[in-house]
C-alpha cells in the first residue's frame, strides 16, 4: 500500500518536477557555473566578477540600476502612501473602482508603456508640442530619452503596483484610533508619526522591496525607450548574451548572478525587517 | 476632518488622470488621421485598425503569441493542479519546499532567466534554442507562482481533504474523486489563475526577444519593430492589447465574484 502511494505520488509529480528542473533549476545552475569560468569556457576563475565590479562600464550600469530602482521605488511609495490613504476616504464604490483601475494599469508596462510616453513626451509628443505652443521649450529642461525621463516612466509603472500592495494595509488603521488619539490631544501629524506610520511600517517595507525588485529586473521599458544606449544592469546583460558585438556569456552570467543576488537580498531584508517589526509590535 | 475630504477627492482624481493620460493619448493617436503639429488631432479615422487587422504579419504574430501561451497554460493547468493537489493531500511535509520552489521565479527577472536558458539549450544534448519549446518552458516557469497561489487557495477554500474523504467513503476511487469532485470545484480558481497568467504572457517581451528572437515574432516583438516605423499603427496595437487585458480582467472579476457568491451561499446554507 505504502509503496503504491509512493509510486503514485512520484508519477503524479514527475511532469512538474521535470519541467521545473529543466527550465528553472538547470538553467540557474548552468548560469552560476558559467559565471565562474574564463572566456575560454574551461578554466575556473573569478575574473568575470572582478571585471563586473571593477570595470567602470559595468559597475556604472550596476550603480545606475540601483539608483533608478531606489528613486522610482521611493517616489512611487510616497505617491502611493498619500493616494491609498485618500482612496480609503472615498465611498466603497469609488474605492473598488480605483483598485480595479490600478490593477488594470499595473499591466501597463514594458514596450506599450514606453510607447505611450513617447506619444506624450517624446520629440513630437503631445505635451512637447503643447509647451512649444506656449513658448517654452521643454527639451532644454527635460528629455524623455534621458535619466529623468526614465525615472518618470519607471515611477509610472511603480505607482499602481504600490497602491495595490499598500491599500489593504490601511484597513489595519481603525477609525477609532484616530478618534482616541484626537481626544487625547494628538495632532494629525502626531497621529501619523507616532501611530499611523509605525503600524503601516511592515507593509511599507514589504511594498518597497517588491517595487525595488520590480525596477531592478525591468528591461523592456528602458530598452523600448532608448535601446541599448542606456547603461542599466539588465540592458548590459542583454547585450552581453545577444548583442550586436561579440557575445560574452560568462561575463553576462556573472552580471546576471549579481542581479539575482540583489533581488534575493531585497526579499531577505524585507523578511528580516518584517520579523523585527512584528516582534516590536507584540 | 470632514472638511478635508475635498483634498482626498482631489488627490484621487489627480491620480486617475495621471494613470489615464498615457492610455488616453495612445488611444487618441490610434484614431488620429493627421496629428503632427497640433495639440489635438485634426481629423480622425479607423484606418489604422483596419490596416492592423488585415496585416498578415500582425495576425500571425497574434497566432504565435496564442500558440505559445496556450501550450504553456495547458501544461501548467494539468501538471500544477495534479502536483499541488497530491502535495496538499498526501505529502503535506513537502508543502514548504513546493512553496519555496514556486517563489523562485519571482526573484529571477526575465533577462536573468534568459541567460541560463540560452546556456543550457543552445548546445549540448538538447538544443531548443530558436524553437518555440524553449519559450514554452520559460513561460511555464514564469507563471508558476500565480498558478500555485490560485490552485492552493482554491483547494483550501473547498476543504479538499474532507471532500476526498467523503467521496472515498461513498466508494469513489482516488482518481475518480479527483477528476469528478475536486477538479470541478476548483475549476473557477484554476480559470482565474490561468486568465491572470495569460494576461502576463501576452505582455511578455524580454524572454521572447532573447530566446526565439527573429524566428518567432510575437505581438510584443511586432510592436517593438513597428514602434519607429508607424506610430499610429503601434498605438492601435497597444489599444488592441489593452482591450484584451481589460476583457480578461473583467472576466476574472466576474468569475471571482461568482466564486465568492457560492462561498457565501454555502455559508448561509450551513
mmCIF file of C-alpha atoms in Angstrom, chain B residues 73-241:
data_model
loop_
_atom_site.group_PDB
_atom_site.id
_atom_site.type_symbol
_atom_site.label_atom_id
_atom_site.label_comp_id
_atom_site.label_asym_id
_atom_site.label_seq_id
_atom_site.Cartn_x
_atom_site.Cartn_y
_atom_site.Cartn_z
ATOM 1 C CA UNK B 73 -1.041 27.361 -19.886
ATOM 2 C CA UNK B 74 -2.449 23.919 -20.647
ATOM 3 C CA UNK B 75 0.764 22.261 -19.452
ATOM 4 C CA UNK B 76 0.629 24.396 -16.336
ATOM 5 C CA UNK B 77 -3.034 23.730 -15.540
ATOM 6 C CA UNK B 78 -2.642 19.965 -15.955
ATOM 7 C CA UNK B 79 0.662 19.413 -14.161
ATOM 8 C CA UNK B 80 0.276 22.070 -11.479
ATOM 9 C CA UNK B 81 -3.209 21.063 -10.374
ATOM 10 C CA UNK B 82 -2.111 17.431 -10.007
ATOM 11 C CA UNK B 83 1.108 18.425 -8.212
ATOM 12 C CA UNK B 84 -0.447 20.916 -5.835
ATOM 13 C CA UNK B 85 -3.283 18.503 -5.080
ATOM 14 C CA UNK B 86 -1.053 15.496 -4.412
ATOM 15 C CA UNK B 87 1.269 17.502 -2.192
ATOM 16 C CA UNK B 88 -1.636 19.098 -0.354
ATOM 17 C CA UNK B 89 -3.402 15.797 0.254
ATOM 18 C CA UNK B 90 -0.711 13.181 0.671
ATOM 19 C CA UNK B 91 2.645 14.858 1.123
ATOM 20 C CA UNK B 92 1.993 17.863 3.382
ATOM 21 C CA UNK B 93 5.605 17.683 4.555
ATOM 22 C CA UNK B 94 6.736 18.695 1.081
ATOM 23 C CA UNK B 95 4.460 21.702 1.006
ATOM 24 C CA UNK B 96 7.127 24.063 2.356
ATOM 25 C CA UNK B 97 9.570 23.055 -0.358
ATOM 26 C CA UNK B 98 6.973 23.302 -3.084
ATOM 27 C CA UNK B 99 6.088 26.784 -1.914
ATOM 28 C CA UNK B 100 9.756 27.785 -1.845
ATOM 29 C CA UNK B 101 10.240 26.495 -5.408
ATOM 30 C CA UNK B 102 7.204 28.385 -6.650
ATOM 31 C CA UNK B 103 8.629 31.616 -5.257
ATOM 32 C CA UNK B 104 11.901 31.387 -7.190
ATOM 33 C CA UNK B 105 10.541 32.745 -10.498
ATOM 34 C CA UNK B 106 9.649 35.966 -8.646
ATOM 35 C CA UNK B 107 13.316 36.558 -7.864
ATOM 36 C CA UNK B 108 14.502 35.778 -11.389
ATOM 37 C CA UNK B 109 13.962 38.628 -13.862
ATOM 38 C CA UNK B 110 13.329 37.698 -17.487
ATOM 39 C CA UNK B 111 16.763 38.696 -18.633
ATOM 40 C CA UNK B 112 18.428 36.507 -15.975
ATOM 41 C CA UNK B 113 16.231 33.530 -16.843
ATOM 42 C CA UNK B 114 17.158 34.026 -20.494
ATOM 43 C CA UNK B 115 20.900 33.852 -19.720
ATOM 44 C CA UNK B 116 20.572 30.410 -18.141
ATOM 45 C CA UNK B 117 18.139 29.028 -20.713
ATOM 46 C CA UNK B 118 20.335 30.099 -23.614
ATOM 47 C CA UNK B 119 23.325 28.481 -21.904
ATOM 48 C CA UNK B 120 21.598 25.126 -21.404
ATOM 49 C CA UNK B 121 19.698 24.819 -24.669
ATOM 50 C CA UNK B 122 21.919 26.364 -27.325
ATOM 51 C CA UNK B 123 24.350 23.464 -27.314
ATOM 52 C CA UNK B 124 24.728 20.080 -25.655
ATOM 53 C CA UNK B 125 22.376 17.094 -25.680
ATOM 54 C CA UNK B 126 19.124 19.002 -26.151
ATOM 55 C CA UNK B 127 19.094 22.004 -28.476
ATOM 56 C CA UNK B 128 15.926 24.045 -28.166
ATOM 57 C CA UNK B 129 17.296 27.495 -28.883
ATOM 58 C CA UNK B 130 15.271 29.295 -31.508
ATOM 59 C CA UNK B 131 12.371 26.811 -31.284
ATOM 60 C CA UNK B 132 9.118 27.576 -29.555
ATOM 61 C CA UNK B 133 9.741 24.860 -26.944
ATOM 62 C CA UNK B 134 12.345 26.876 -25.105
ATOM 63 C CA UNK B 135 9.814 29.719 -24.859
ATOM 64 C CA UNK B 136 7.043 27.364 -23.756
ATOM 65 C CA UNK B 137 9.335 26.098 -20.978
ATOM 66 C CA UNK B 138 10.282 29.623 -19.964
ATOM 67 C CA UNK B 139 6.625 30.689 -19.881
ATOM 68 C CA UNK B 140 5.679 27.608 -17.915
ATOM 69 C CA UNK B 141 8.163 28.636 -15.220
ATOM 70 C CA UNK B 142 7.164 32.304 -15.366
ATOM 71 C CA UNK B 143 3.548 31.615 -14.398
ATOM 72 C CA UNK B 144 4.253 29.008 -11.693
ATOM 73 C CA UNK B 145 3.847 31.480 -8.779
ATOM 74 C CA UNK B 146 0.413 32.650 -9.935
ATOM 75 C CA UNK B 147 -0.895 29.191 -10.758
ATOM 76 C CA UNK B 148 0.358 27.799 -7.454
ATOM 77 C CA UNK B 149 -1.281 30.524 -5.385
ATOM 78 C CA UNK B 150 -4.595 30.187 -7.205
ATOM 79 C CA UNK B 151 -4.832 26.397 -7.047
ATOM 80 C CA UNK B 152 -3.566 26.243 -3.484
ATOM 81 C CA UNK B 153 -6.096 28.786 -2.269
ATOM 82 C CA UNK B 154 -8.998 27.065 -4.019
ATOM 83 C CA UNK B 155 -8.055 23.705 -2.505
ATOM 84 C CA UNK B 156 -8.077 25.339 0.879
ATOM 85 C CA UNK B 157 -11.423 27.086 0.417
ATOM 86 C CA UNK B 158 -13.238 23.966 -0.710
ATOM 87 C CA UNK B 159 -11.656 21.913 2.088
ATOM 88 C CA UNK B 160 -10.379 19.293 -0.347
ATOM 89 C CA UNK B 161 -9.369 16.825 2.370
ATOM 90 C CA UNK B 162 -12.896 16.361 3.633
ATOM 91 C CA UNK B 163 -14.352 16.254 0.143
ATOM 92 C CA UNK B 164 -11.957 13.461 -0.817
ATOM 93 C CA UNK B 165 -12.756 11.544 2.339
ATOM 94 C CA UNK B 166 -16.484 11.803 1.673
ATOM 95 C CA UNK B 167 -16.087 10.724 -1.953
ATOM 96 C CA UNK B 168 -13.931 7.749 -0.992
ATOM 97 C CA UNK B 169 -16.327 6.634 1.727
ATOM 98 C CA UNK B 170 -19.051 6.676 -0.894
ATOM 99 C CA UNK B 171 -16.941 4.316 -2.969
ATOM 100 C CA UNK B 172 -15.197 6.559 -5.472
ATOM 101 C CA UNK B 173 -11.621 5.734 -6.378
ATOM 102 C CA UNK B 174 -8.939 8.353 -5.793
ATOM 103 C CA UNK B 175 -8.739 9.152 -9.495
ATOM 104 C CA UNK B 176 -12.475 9.410 -9.843
ATOM 105 C CA UNK B 177 -12.820 11.550 -6.734
ATOM 106 C CA UNK B 178 -10.127 13.873 -8.012
ATOM 107 C CA UNK B 179 -11.477 14.225 -11.541
ATOM 108 C CA UNK B 180 -15.191 14.279 -10.710
ATOM 109 C CA UNK B 181 -15.263 16.091 -7.364
ATOM 110 C CA UNK B 182 -12.111 18.130 -6.788
ATOM 111 C CA UNK B 183 -11.435 19.431 -10.304
ATOM 112 C CA UNK B 184 -14.943 20.795 -10.955
ATOM 113 C CA UNK B 185 -14.882 22.503 -7.570
ATOM 114 C CA UNK B 186 -11.566 24.253 -8.077
ATOM 115 C CA UNK B 187 -12.203 24.964 -11.774
ATOM 116 C CA UNK B 188 -13.146 28.562 -11.080
ATOM 117 C CA UNK B 189 -9.954 29.174 -9.152
ATOM 118 C CA UNK B 190 -7.916 27.498 -11.880
ATOM 119 C CA UNK B 191 -9.561 29.593 -14.586
ATOM 120 C CA UNK B 192 -8.913 32.807 -12.683
ATOM 121 C CA UNK B 193 -5.213 32.000 -12.217
ATOM 122 C CA UNK B 194 -4.978 30.911 -15.840
ATOM 123 C CA UNK B 195 -6.503 34.200 -17.004
ATOM 124 C CA UNK B 196 -4.101 36.182 -14.837
ATOM 125 C CA UNK B 197 -1.214 34.148 -16.232
ATOM 126 C CA UNK B 198 -2.495 34.664 -19.753
ATOM 127 C CA UNK B 199 -2.545 38.438 -19.373
ATOM 128 C CA UNK B 200 1.054 38.254 -18.148
ATOM 129 C CA UNK B 201 2.120 36.067 -21.058
ATOM 130 C CA UNK B 202 0.633 38.209 -23.817
ATOM 131 C CA UNK B 203 2.553 41.180 -22.412
ATOM 132 C CA UNK B 204 5.861 39.334 -22.201
ATOM 133 C CA UNK B 205 8.664 40.707 -24.345
ATOM 134 C CA UNK B 206 12.063 40.042 -22.812
ATOM 135 C CA UNK B 207 12.245 36.263 -22.954
ATOM 136 C CA UNK B 208 10.555 36.037 -26.348
ATOM 137 C CA UNK B 209 13.101 38.511 -27.668
ATOM 138 C CA UNK B 210 16.148 36.661 -26.320
ATOM 139 C CA UNK B 211 15.048 33.058 -26.652
ATOM 140 C CA UNK B 212 13.437 32.909 -30.071
ATOM 141 C CA UNK B 213 14.379 36.330 -31.422
ATOM 142 C CA UNK B 214 13.615 36.983 -35.068
ATOM 143 C CA UNK B 215 12.484 33.470 -35.885
ATOM 144 C CA UNK B 216 9.243 33.693 -33.929
ATOM 145 C CA UNK B 217 7.701 37.132 -33.852
ATOM 146 C CA UNK B 218 5.171 37.556 -31.020
ATOM 147 C CA UNK B 219 2.780 40.503 -30.551
ATOM 148 C CA UNK B 220 5.190 42.376 -28.314
ATOM 149 C CA UNK B 221 8.085 41.874 -30.724
ATOM 150 C CA UNK B 222 5.933 43.003 -33.614
ATOM 151 C CA UNK B 223 5.043 46.106 -31.624
ATOM 152 C CA UNK B 224 8.699 46.761 -30.843
ATOM 153 C CA UNK B 225 9.630 46.589 -34.541
ATOM 154 C CA UNK B 226 6.728 48.752 -35.633
ATOM 155 C CA UNK B 227 7.417 51.373 -32.963
ATOM 156 C CA UNK B 228 9.680 53.520 -35.071
ATOM 157 C CA UNK B 229 8.025 52.809 -38.414
ATOM 158 C CA UNK B 230 4.438 53.786 -37.811
ATOM 159 C CA UNK B 231 3.266 55.419 -34.589
ATOM 160 C CA UNK B 232 -0.432 55.251 -35.419
ATOM 161 C CA UNK B 233 -0.314 51.556 -36.148
ATOM 162 C CA UNK B 234 1.709 50.925 -32.998
ATOM 163 C CA UNK B 235 -0.853 52.735 -30.879
ATOM 164 C CA UNK B 236 -3.608 50.646 -32.466
ATOM 165 C CA UNK B 237 -1.664 47.552 -31.347
ATOM 166 C CA UNK B 238 -1.288 48.906 -27.813
ATOM 167 C CA UNK B 239 -5.011 49.654 -27.594
ATOM 168 C CA UNK B 240 -5.969 46.262 -29.012
ATOM 169 C CA UNK B 241 -3.678 44.609 -26.485
#
